[in-house]
Coordinates of C-alpha atoms and ligand atoms in Angstrom, one line a residue:
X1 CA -69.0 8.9 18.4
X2 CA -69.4 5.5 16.8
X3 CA -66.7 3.0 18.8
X4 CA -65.8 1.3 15.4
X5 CA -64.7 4.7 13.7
X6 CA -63.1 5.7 17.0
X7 CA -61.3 2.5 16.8
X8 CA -60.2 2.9 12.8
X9 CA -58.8 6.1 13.8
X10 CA -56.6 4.9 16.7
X11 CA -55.6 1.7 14.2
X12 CA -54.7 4.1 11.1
X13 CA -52.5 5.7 13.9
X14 CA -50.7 3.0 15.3
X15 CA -50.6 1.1 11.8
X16 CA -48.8 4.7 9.9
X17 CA -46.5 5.3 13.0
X18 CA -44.9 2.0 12.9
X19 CA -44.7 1.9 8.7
X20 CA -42.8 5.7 9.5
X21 CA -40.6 4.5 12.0
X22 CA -39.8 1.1 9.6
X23 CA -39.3 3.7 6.4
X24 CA -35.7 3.2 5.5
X25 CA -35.9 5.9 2.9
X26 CA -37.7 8.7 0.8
X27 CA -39.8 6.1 -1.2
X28 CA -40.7 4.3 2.1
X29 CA -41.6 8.2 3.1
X30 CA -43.6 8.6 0.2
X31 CA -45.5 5.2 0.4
X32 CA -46.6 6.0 3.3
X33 CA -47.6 9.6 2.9
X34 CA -50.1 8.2 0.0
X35 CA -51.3 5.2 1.7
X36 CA -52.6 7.5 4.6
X37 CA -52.6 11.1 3.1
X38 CA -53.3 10.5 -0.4
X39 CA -56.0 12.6 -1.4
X40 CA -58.0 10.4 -3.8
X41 CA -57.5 6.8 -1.9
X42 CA -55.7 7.9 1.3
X43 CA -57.1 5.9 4.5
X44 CA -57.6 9.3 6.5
X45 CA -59.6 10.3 3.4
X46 CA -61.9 7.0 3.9
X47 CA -62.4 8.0 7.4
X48 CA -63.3 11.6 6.6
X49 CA -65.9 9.8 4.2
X50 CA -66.9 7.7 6.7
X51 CA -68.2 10.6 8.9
X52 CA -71.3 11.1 7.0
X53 CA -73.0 7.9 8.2
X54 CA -72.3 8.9 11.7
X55 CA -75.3 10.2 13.2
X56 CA -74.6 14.4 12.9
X57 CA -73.8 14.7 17.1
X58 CA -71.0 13.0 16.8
X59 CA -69.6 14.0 13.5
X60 CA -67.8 17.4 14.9
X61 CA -65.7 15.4 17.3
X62 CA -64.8 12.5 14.6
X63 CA -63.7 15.2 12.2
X64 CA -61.7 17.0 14.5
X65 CA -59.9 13.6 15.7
X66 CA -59.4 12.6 11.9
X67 CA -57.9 16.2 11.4
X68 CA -55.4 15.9 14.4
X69 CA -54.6 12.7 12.8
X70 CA -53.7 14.0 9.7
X71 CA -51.9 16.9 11.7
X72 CA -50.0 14.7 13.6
X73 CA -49.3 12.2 10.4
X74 CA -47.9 15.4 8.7
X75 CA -45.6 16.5 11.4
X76 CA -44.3 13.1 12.0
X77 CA -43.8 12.2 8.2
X78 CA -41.0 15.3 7.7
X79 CA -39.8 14.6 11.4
X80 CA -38.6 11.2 9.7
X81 CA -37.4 12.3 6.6
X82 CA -35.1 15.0 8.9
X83 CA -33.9 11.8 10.2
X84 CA -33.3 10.1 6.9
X85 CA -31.5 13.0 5.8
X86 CA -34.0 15.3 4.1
X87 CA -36.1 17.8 4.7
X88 CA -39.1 17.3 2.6
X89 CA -41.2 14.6 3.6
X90 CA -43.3 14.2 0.6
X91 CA -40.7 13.1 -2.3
X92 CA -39.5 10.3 -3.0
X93 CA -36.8 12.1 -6.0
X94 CA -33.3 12.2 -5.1
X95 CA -31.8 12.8 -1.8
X96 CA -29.5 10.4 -0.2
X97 CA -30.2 7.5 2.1
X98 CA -28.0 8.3 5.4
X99 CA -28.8 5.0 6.6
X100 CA -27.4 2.9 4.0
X101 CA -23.6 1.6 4.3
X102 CA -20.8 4.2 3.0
X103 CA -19.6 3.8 -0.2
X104 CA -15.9 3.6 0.2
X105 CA -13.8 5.9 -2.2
X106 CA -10.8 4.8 -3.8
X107 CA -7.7 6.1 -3.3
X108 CA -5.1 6.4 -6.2
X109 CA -1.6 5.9 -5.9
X110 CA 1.6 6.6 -8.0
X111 CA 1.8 3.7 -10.9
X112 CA 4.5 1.1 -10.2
X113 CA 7.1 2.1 -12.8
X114 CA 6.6 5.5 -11.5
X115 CA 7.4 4.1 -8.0
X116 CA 10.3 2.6 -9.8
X117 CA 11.5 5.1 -11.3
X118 CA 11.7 7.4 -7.7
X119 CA 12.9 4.7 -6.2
X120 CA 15.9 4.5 -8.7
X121 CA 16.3 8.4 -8.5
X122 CA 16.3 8.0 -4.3
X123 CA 19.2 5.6 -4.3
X124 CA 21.2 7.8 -7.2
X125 CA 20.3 10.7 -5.6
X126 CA 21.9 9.8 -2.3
X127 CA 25.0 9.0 -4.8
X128 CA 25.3 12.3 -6.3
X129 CA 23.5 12.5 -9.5
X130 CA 20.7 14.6 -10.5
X131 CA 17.9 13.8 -12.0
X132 CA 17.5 15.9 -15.5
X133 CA 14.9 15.5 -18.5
X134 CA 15.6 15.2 -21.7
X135 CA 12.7 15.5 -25.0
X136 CA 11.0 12.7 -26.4
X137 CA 11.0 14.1 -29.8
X138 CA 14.7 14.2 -30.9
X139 CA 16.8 15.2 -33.5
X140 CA 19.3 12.3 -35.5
X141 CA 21.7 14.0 -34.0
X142 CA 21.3 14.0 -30.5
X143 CA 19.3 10.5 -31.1
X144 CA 22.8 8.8 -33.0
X145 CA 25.4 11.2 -34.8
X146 CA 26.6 12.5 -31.2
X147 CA 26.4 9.3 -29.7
X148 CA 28.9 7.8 -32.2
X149 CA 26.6 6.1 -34.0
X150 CA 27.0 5.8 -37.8
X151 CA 24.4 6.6 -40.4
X152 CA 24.7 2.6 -41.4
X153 CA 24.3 0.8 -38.0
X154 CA 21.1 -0.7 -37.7
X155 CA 19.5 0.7 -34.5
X156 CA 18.5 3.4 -37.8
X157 CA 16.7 1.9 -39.6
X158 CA 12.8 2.5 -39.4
X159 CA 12.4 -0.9 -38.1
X160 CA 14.0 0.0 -35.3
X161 CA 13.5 4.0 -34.6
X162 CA 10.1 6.2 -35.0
X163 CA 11.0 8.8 -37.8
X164 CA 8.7 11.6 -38.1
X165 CA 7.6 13.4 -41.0
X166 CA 9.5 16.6 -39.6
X167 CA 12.7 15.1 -39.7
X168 CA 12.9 14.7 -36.0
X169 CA 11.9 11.0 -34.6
X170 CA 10.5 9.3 -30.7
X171 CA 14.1 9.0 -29.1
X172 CA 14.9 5.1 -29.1
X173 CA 16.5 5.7 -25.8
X174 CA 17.5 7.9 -23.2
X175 CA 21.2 8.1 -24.5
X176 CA 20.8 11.6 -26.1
X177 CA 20.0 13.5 -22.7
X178 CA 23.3 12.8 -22.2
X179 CA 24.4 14.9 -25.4
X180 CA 22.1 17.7 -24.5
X181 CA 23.5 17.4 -20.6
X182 CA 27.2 17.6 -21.8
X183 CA 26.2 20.8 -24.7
X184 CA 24.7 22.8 -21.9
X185 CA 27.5 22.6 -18.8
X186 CA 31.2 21.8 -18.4
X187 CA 32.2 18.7 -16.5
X188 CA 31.8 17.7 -13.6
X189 CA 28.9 15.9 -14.8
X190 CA 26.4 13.3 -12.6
X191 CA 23.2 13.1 -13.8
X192 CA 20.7 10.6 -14.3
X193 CA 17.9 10.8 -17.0
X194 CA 14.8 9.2 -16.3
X195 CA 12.0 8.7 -19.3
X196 CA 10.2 7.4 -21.6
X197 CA 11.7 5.8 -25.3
X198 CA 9.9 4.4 -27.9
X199 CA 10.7 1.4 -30.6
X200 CA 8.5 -0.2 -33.8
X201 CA 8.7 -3.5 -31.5
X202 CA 6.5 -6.6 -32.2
X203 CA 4.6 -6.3 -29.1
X204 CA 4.6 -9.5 -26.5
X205 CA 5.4 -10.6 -23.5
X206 CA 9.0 -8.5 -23.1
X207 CA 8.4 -5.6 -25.6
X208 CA 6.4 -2.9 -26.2
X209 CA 6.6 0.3 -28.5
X210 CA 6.8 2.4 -25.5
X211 CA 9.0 2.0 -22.1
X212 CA 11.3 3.8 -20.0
X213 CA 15.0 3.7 -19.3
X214 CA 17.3 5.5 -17.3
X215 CA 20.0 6.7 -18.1
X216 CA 23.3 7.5 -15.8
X217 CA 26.1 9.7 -16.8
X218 CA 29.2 11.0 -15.1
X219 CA 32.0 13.0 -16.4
X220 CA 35.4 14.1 -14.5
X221 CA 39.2 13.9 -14.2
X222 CA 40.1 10.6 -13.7
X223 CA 36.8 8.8 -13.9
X224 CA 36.9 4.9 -14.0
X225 CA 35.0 1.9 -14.3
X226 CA 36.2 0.8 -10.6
X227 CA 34.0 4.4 -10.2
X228 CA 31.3 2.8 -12.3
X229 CA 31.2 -0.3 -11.0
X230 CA 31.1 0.8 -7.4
X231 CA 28.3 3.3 -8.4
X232 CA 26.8 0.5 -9.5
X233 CA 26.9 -1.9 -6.9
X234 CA 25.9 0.2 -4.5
X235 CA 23.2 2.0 -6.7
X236 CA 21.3 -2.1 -7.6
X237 CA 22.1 -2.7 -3.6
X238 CA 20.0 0.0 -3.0
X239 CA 17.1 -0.9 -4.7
X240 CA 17.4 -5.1 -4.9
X241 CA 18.6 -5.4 -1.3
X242 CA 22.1 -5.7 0.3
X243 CA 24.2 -8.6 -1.2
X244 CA 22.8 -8.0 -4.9
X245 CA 25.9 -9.2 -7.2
X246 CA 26.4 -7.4 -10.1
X247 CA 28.1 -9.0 -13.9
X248 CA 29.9 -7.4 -16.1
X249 CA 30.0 -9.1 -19.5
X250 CA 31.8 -7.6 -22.7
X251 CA 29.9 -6.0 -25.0
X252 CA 29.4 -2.9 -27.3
X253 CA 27.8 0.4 -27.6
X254 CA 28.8 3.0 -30.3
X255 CA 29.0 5.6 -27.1
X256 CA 30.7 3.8 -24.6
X257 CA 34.4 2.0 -24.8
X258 CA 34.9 -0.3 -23.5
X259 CA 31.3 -1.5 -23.1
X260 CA 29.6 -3.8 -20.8
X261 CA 25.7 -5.7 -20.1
X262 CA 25.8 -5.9 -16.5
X263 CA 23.9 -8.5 -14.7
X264 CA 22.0 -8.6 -11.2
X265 CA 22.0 -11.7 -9.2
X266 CA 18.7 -13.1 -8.9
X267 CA 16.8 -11.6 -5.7
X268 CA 14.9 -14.9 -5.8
X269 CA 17.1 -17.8 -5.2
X270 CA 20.0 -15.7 -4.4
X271 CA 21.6 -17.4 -7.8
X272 CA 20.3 -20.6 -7.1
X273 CA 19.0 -20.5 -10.5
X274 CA 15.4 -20.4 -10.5
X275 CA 12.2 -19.6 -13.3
X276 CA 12.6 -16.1 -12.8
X277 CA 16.3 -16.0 -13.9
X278 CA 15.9 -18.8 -16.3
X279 CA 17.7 -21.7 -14.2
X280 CA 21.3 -18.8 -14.8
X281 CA 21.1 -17.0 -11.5
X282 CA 21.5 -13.8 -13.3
X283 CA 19.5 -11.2 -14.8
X284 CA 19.9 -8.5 -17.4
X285 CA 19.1 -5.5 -16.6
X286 CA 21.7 -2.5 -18.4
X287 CA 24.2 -1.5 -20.2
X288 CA 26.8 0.8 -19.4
X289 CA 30.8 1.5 -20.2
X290 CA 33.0 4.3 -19.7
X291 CA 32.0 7.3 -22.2
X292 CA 33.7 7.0 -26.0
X293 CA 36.0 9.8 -26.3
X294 CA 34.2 10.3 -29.6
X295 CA 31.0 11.8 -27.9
X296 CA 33.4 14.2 -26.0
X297 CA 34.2 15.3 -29.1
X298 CA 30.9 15.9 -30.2
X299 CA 30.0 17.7 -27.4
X300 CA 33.1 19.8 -27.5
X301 CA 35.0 18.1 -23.9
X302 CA 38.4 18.1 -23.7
X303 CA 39.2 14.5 -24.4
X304 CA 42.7 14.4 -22.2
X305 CA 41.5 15.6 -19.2
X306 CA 38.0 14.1 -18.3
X307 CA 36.9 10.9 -18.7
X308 CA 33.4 9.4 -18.0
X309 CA 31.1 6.4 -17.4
X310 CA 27.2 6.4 -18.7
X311 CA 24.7 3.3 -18.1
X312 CA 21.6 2.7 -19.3
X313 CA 18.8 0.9 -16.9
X314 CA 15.6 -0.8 -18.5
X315 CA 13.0 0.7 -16.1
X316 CA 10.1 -2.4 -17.0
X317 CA 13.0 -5.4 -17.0
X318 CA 13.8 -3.9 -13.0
X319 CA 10.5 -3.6 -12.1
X320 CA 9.6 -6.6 -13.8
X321 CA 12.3 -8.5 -11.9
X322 CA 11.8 -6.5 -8.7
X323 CA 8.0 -7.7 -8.2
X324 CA 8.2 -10.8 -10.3
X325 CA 6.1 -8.9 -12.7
X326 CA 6.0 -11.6 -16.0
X327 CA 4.0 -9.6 -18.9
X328 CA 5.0 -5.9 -19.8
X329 CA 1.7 -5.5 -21.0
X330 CA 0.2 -5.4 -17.9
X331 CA 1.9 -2.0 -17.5
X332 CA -0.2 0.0 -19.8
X333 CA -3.5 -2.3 -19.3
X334 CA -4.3 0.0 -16.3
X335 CA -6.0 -3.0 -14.8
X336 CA -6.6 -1.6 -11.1
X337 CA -6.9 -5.3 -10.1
X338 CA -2.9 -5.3 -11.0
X339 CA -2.1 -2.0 -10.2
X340 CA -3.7 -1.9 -6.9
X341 CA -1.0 -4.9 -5.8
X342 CA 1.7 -2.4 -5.6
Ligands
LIG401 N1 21.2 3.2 -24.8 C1 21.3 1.8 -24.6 C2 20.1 1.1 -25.1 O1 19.2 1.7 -25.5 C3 21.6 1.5 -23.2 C4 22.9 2.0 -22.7 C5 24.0 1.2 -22.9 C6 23.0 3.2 -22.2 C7 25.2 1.6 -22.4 C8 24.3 3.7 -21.8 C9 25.4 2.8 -21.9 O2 24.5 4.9 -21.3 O3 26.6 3.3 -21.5 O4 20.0 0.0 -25.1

């Protein structure tokens, strides 16, 4: 056999073994399998054409050599793709590439005013109240009449209220669960109503058309705002850390008498004052009173023998002020780069 084919043979082997054992990947697979297999321009395919200027004694043992090449090329070609991860040696479609780096999945995880909101009915929960749900769609009656509001006060108007076509309209907040708690059960009553409101805000910074509230109610003999005010101490202590300080300041609500806007000490400089709290040490954060013996009436409770306090907690404004959130809007932006922090 001619040394110079003998040595081409031995060179095609050594040169496709190492480009097989450096193939990364199906298309490394497949460059290979044409560069040395191809039919029309493979190498083994030169070699075979080389044979006819051999002289004819030594053509049976170059051919066989180049075949046992080809053999061995063939077996070792889908040994490497097993190792790549496929069976096939000979495409380069699809299949994955067990030798690149994972892709790591991403794992979900409850949105931060739903964390707030189970962290605000853990705390309650541990006080006594369950949590209920009341509809978004409401009627004016559970939304205002039963609440004591009248048909004149402003909240009404469609500036501030979504009315529907149907006569019903987007509850402006979570108030009326307390109606249709109070219609379905006799006192004693501790519930708290988590969920979503909606207003025809001007959207910025603080407002949106669509937030959540929760609402607290509780109804027995001799309920009073020493009862609410503890309640809520302990319930704000629970979720803005031992030593939060709570204000009550005067103010009104058609369904509660008397009626209060109770403040939280800042969390960050402890009442300092500070940007967070505007230089005041306090924070906003609900409303509450003890229950007007008006929506007793409405709901038909006996108006001498229980009494009641409700409060109303701005879900956004706590977990605003709980993770020093500044724009409400980043709420609903579904930004994972911001919801990913919490
Ligand atoms: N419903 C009131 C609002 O939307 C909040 C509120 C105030 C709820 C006082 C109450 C309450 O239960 O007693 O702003």
């Amino acid at each position: 056999m001619s040394a110079s084919l003998n040595a081409r043979i031995e060179e095609a082997r050594a040169q496709a073994l190492a480009a097989l054992s450096s193939a990364r990947n199906p298309a490394d697979l497949e460059k290979v399998r044409v560069e040395y297999l191809g039919r029309s321009q493979g190498r083994l395919r030169d070699l075979l054409t080389a044979l006819k200027d051999l002289p004819a004694e030594d053509r049976r043992a170059a051919g066989a050599k180049i075949n046992a090449l080809k053999e061995d090329l063939a077996g070792a070609l889908s040994g490497r793709a097993e190792q790549l991860g496929r069976s096939g040696g000979s495409s380069a479609a699809g299949g994955a590439d067990l030798t690149q780096p994972g892709l790591a999945r991403q794992v979900g995880h409850l949105h931060v005013i739903s964390q707030t909101l189970e962290a605000i009915k853990d705390v309650f929960g541990a006080l006594g109240f369950s949590p209920v749900e009341g509809p978004e769609v409401e009627t004016e009656r559970h939304n205002f009449d039963a609440l004591n509001i009248p048909k004149d006060h402003p909240a009404r108007d469609s500036f501030d209220t979504f009315f529907l076509s149907c006569g019903l309209l987007l509850r402006s907040h979570t108030s009326p669960a307390q109606v249709r708690v109070m219609e379905s059960q006799a006192p004693p009553v501790r519930v708290i109503v988590p969920g979503r409101v909606y207003r025809p805000d001007a959207v910025d910074a603080t407002h949106f058309y669509c937030f959540h509230q929760c609402e607290g109610l509780m109804v027995d003999e001799g309920v009073s705002f020493s009862d609410l005010r503890a309640v809520l101490t302990m319930g704000m202590e629970g979720l803005l850390g031992a030593g939060t300080k709570l204000r009550f300041r005067p103010s009104f609500f058609p369904f509660t008498e008397p009626s209060a806007e109770v403040d939280v000490s800042c969390i960050f400089c402890k009442g300092a004052g500070c940007k967070v709290c505007k230089q005041s040490g306090w924070v906003e954060l609900l409303g509450a009173g003890l229950v007007n013996p008006a929506v007793f009436e409405a709901v038909g409770y006996d108006t001498e023998r229980y009494t009641g306090f409700a409060f109303g907690i701005g879900v956004e404004r706590l977990a605003m002020f709980r993770y020093g959130i500044n724009d409400i809007r980043l709420f609903l932006e579904n930004d994972v780069r911001f919801l990913e922090q919490f």
